[in-house]
Amino acid sequence: MKIAAVQMVSTPDVDRNLASARLWLERAAAAGAELALLPEYFCLMGKQDDDKLRIAETYQDPAAPIQRMLADTARELGLWLIGGTLPLRTADPARVRNSCLVYSPEGMLAARYDKIHLFRFQTGSEQYDEGRVLEAGSEPVAVQAGPVRVGLSICYDLRFAELYRALSFAPGQPPCALFAVPAAFTYTTGEKHWELLLRARAVEMQAFVLASAQGGRHENGRRTWGHSMIVDPWGEVLDVLPEGEGLVQAELDLARLAAVRQQLPALQHRRL
């Protein structure tokens, strides 16, 4: 199964972002991808946090343009599409969920995951607090995408190994073969921790990791780290795109996955 991650440098213009996402997904499908991932906030990198409230959609609204684009693209390209994130309305008009929606190759909604861990970071020159406009999710979500079980996570979730354990050891389910990580890591934190954390999650969970990032200087002045990548269960980086818009692609080799888990059966050796 060929998988792909789209890297973007999203703007404050939703229509431009949707057109760019569609272009890169078309290129991924043309290259043979069967599953593709968009980055966090693919639809909007606003000038201020409150911009998320302005474009927020009602969940499963057939007229909602972002959800409609994702469903239509999945169906028309025949892809399993993990739609990065988009803001979905909550009961509180001052809060939205940062949600990842997954669509089947038939364009049907297959899963929804709401980001559990909300990013907060402060240095002398940077300050972020997602909790100001986001409402945290609470439930881990995995989805069966064709032959692979995919664990869903978003950006800052990457720092919390217990989420990945919970995803892989859900009662009555096999361990995840793939973890999806749509992200918009800051340049400051990404430079030091992004690859380290992605490879750690792959090694400790003995799974492929597909990470789709924002990567460049945005019109709002923010700079994101990029380095979208695909990591195999042994921690090897199979493809990476440092900066700018584009694709990373690789084969999700289930035989390789089985070999790693057979040779080093760490998932069977857990004690806690």
XYZ file of C-alpha atoms in Angstrom:
272
model
C 0.000 0.000 0.000
C 1.533 3.306 -1.067
C 1.042 6.187 1.360
C 1.668 9.911 1.004
C 1.797 13.031 3.148
C 1.148 16.513 1.786
C 3.220 19.417 3.064
C 1.667 22.874 2.764
C 2.337 26.513 3.597
C -1.272 27.460 4.233
C -2.576 31.014 4.041
C -5.443 33.058 5.573
C -7.504 32.325 2.417
C -9.570 29.127 2.697
C -10.305 28.849 -1.029
C -6.618 29.066 -1.959
C -5.751 26.448 0.626
C -8.430 24.028 -0.561
C -7.247 24.414 -4.147
C -3.648 23.766 -3.124
C -4.598 20.717 -1.057
C -6.608 19.310 -3.971
C -3.661 19.814 -6.350
C -1.235 17.909 -4.140
C -3.731 15.128 -3.486
C -4.214 14.737 -7.232
C -0.448 14.410 -7.617
C -0.292 11.859 -4.820
C -3.033 9.758 -6.420
C -1.359 10.020 -9.837
C 1.825 8.660 -8.251
C -0.079 5.631 -6.948
C -0.938 6.612 -3.376
C -3.868 4.730 -1.849
C -3.849 6.686 1.435
C -2.954 10.352 1.824
C -2.646 12.736 4.752
C -3.058 16.520 4.858
C -1.408 18.714 7.524
C -2.955 20.334 10.560
C -4.766 23.588 9.691
C -4.439 22.788 5.975
C -7.566 24.887 5.383
C -6.437 28.019 7.249
C -3.398 29.589 8.861
C -5.177 32.692 10.087
C -3.854 36.059 11.108
C -5.168 35.515 14.627
C -6.527 32.585 16.647
C -10.110 33.822 16.418
C -10.083 33.277 12.645
C -10.772 29.603 13.365
C -14.143 30.597 14.788
C -15.012 32.513 11.626
C -14.588 29.508 9.296
C -15.766 26.780 11.697
C -18.158 24.228 10.242
C -20.987 22.186 11.674
C -20.070 18.508 11.798
C -21.510 16.509 8.885
C -23.166 19.531 7.319
C -23.526 18.549 3.623
C -23.155 22.193 2.589
C -19.931 22.777 4.571
C -17.235 23.590 1.979
C -14.201 22.080 3.712
C -15.926 18.802 4.554
C -17.463 18.667 1.076
C -14.042 19.140 -0.537
C -12.563 16.308 1.528
C -15.393 13.892 0.763
C -15.467 14.751 -2.941
C -11.693 14.484 -3.298
C -11.542 11.113 -1.563
C -14.269 9.768 -3.840
C -13.015 11.268 -7.088
C -9.408 10.180 -6.520
C -10.253 6.833 -4.896
C -8.161 7.606 -1.804
C -8.295 6.921 1.874
C -8.017 10.574 2.866
C -6.986 11.675 6.346
C -8.048 15.284 6.190
C -5.503 17.049 8.359
C -7.558 19.218 10.691
C -10.406 21.680 10.406
C -12.329 23.656 13.051
C -15.714 22.173 13.995
C -18.277 24.083 16.032
C -19.060 23.232 19.646
C -21.880 24.249 21.981
C -19.662 27.153 23.073
C -19.523 29.837 20.345
C -16.110 30.903 21.634
C -14.574 27.428 21.199
C -14.095 24.963 18.364
C -12.718 21.437 18.151
C -9.544 20.902 16.108
C -10.780 17.819 14.297
C -9.324 15.231 11.947
C -11.852 13.620 9.599
C -11.109 10.444 7.636
C -12.876 9.583 4.393
C -12.985 6.285 2.518
C -12.318 5.928 -1.236
C -16.093 6.048 -1.677
C -16.169 9.506 -0.070
C -17.858 8.240 3.094
C -16.902 9.568 6.532
C -14.999 6.792 8.309
C -13.741 8.459 11.501
C -13.487 11.682 13.476
C -10.760 12.473 15.995
C -10.690 15.654 18.086
C -7.259 16.783 19.268
C -6.832 15.843 22.918
C -3.656 17.702 23.922
C -3.706 21.478 23.418
C -0.395 23.226 22.768
C 0.893 25.992 25.012
C 4.389 27.423 24.620
C 6.067 30.661 25.584
C 9.515 32.131 25.030
C 10.686 35.710 24.883
C 9.558 36.091 21.278
C 6.837 33.446 20.828
C 3.604 32.706 22.632
C 0.939 30.134 21.807
C -2.094 28.942 23.757
C -4.483 26.744 21.789
C -6.804 26.493 24.767
C -7.862 30.084 24.189
C -10.123 29.087 21.266
C -9.973 25.279 21.186
C -11.970 22.777 23.198
C -10.008 19.583 23.854
C -11.224 16.182 22.740
C -11.138 13.213 25.079
C -11.297 9.938 23.126
C -8.492 8.139 21.242
C -9.606 7.085 17.757
C -8.259 4.503 15.327
C -9.734 3.580 11.950
C -9.459 0.558 9.672
C -8.276 1.921 6.313
C -8.272 -0.990 3.916
C -5.670 -3.490 5.162
C -4.215 -1.237 7.886
C -5.370 -0.048 11.270
C -4.469 3.634 11.587
C -4.119 5.473 14.890
C -5.023 9.159 14.689
C -3.150 11.938 16.451
C -2.558 15.654 15.896
C 0.630 17.686 16.330
C 1.175 18.255 20.091
C -0.290 14.789 20.779
C 3.068 13.494 19.526
C 4.632 14.285 22.908
C 2.288 11.950 24.802
C 3.352 8.332 24.342
C 0.432 7.058 26.398
C -1.970 8.090 23.612
C -0.186 5.832 21.140
C -0.208 2.954 23.622
C -3.937 3.409 24.133
C -4.507 3.401 20.378
C -2.504 0.251 19.803
C -3.854 -1.773 22.712
C -7.573 -1.121 22.503
C -9.518 -4.197 23.715
C -10.242 -6.664 20.926
C -8.151 -4.784 18.340
C -4.733 -5.531 16.824
C -1.905 -3.018 17.304
C -1.938 -0.157 14.828
C 0.183 -0.626 11.728
C 0.317 3.111 11.018
C 0.056 6.330 12.986
C -1.002 9.556 11.275
C 0.382 12.853 12.587
C -0.927 15.983 10.849
C 0.960 18.901 12.353
C 1.937 22.563 12.307
C 5.026 22.434 14.556
C 6.671 25.756 15.293
C 10.144 26.213 13.844
C 11.583 26.517 17.361
C 10.182 23.265 18.743
C 10.332 21.379 15.458
C 14.037 21.953 14.944
C 14.809 20.220 18.251
C 12.052 17.645 18.735
C 10.024 16.808 15.585
C 12.111 14.030 14.012
C 13.196 12.739 17.427
C 9.586 12.279 18.552
C 8.361 10.778 15.269
C 11.131 8.182 15.222
C 10.601 7.423 18.912
C 6.885 6.752 18.357
C 7.716 4.488 15.396
C 10.310 2.486 17.320
C 8.393 2.091 20.560
C 5.137 1.181 18.808
C 6.850 -0.834 16.037
C 4.670 0.880 13.447
C 4.904 3.160 10.447
C 4.448 6.868 11.138
C 3.065 9.201 8.467
C 3.624 12.858 9.375
C 2.250 15.741 7.327
C 3.403 19.222 8.283
C 3.072 22.885 7.578
C 6.488 23.914 6.308
C 7.568 27.451 5.620
C 7.007 31.163 6.159
C 3.277 31.935 6.264
C 1.530 35.131 5.249
C 0.597 35.716 8.902
C 4.313 35.931 9.765
C 4.522 32.539 11.442
C 7.240 30.080 10.433
C 6.579 26.359 10.692
C 9.195 23.618 10.738
C 8.028 21.353 7.919
C 10.028 18.137 7.476
C 7.001 16.021 6.618
C 8.229 12.455 6.729
C 7.466 8.763 6.721
C 9.201 6.565 9.284
C 9.274 2.759 9.260
C 8.902 0.454 12.318
C 12.692 0.292 12.766
C 12.922 4.077 12.980
C 14.292 4.567 9.469
C 13.187 7.723 7.668
C 11.870 6.597 4.279
C 11.164 10.058 2.838
C 11.318 13.648 4.065
C 10.584 17.120 2.663
C 12.404 19.827 4.640
C 10.447 22.918 3.570
C 7.930 24.225 1.060
C 4.873 22.581 -0.469
C 5.092 19.052 -1.834
C 4.769 15.349 -1.116
C 6.531 12.575 0.741
C 5.696 9.033 -0.344
C 6.628 5.468 0.546
C 5.397 1.905 0.461
C 3.689 0.703 3.633
C 5.264 -2.744 3.630
C 3.258 -5.050 5.910
C 5.863 -7.800 5.515
C 8.487 -5.412 6.897
C 6.169 -4.570 9.774
C 5.635 -8.245 10.609
C 9.364 -8.984 10.417
C 10.262 -6.213 12.867
C 7.628 -7.371 15.353
C 8.708 -10.998 15.014
C 12.435 -10.331 15.346
C 12.019 -8.020 18.365
C 8.660 -8.834 19.994
C 8.683 -5.795 22.281
C 4.930 -5.283 22.000
C 4.453 -8.708 23.597
C 6.935 -7.955 26.389
C 5.022 -5.106 28.035
C 4.612 -5.474 31.792
C 2.957 -2.229 32.893
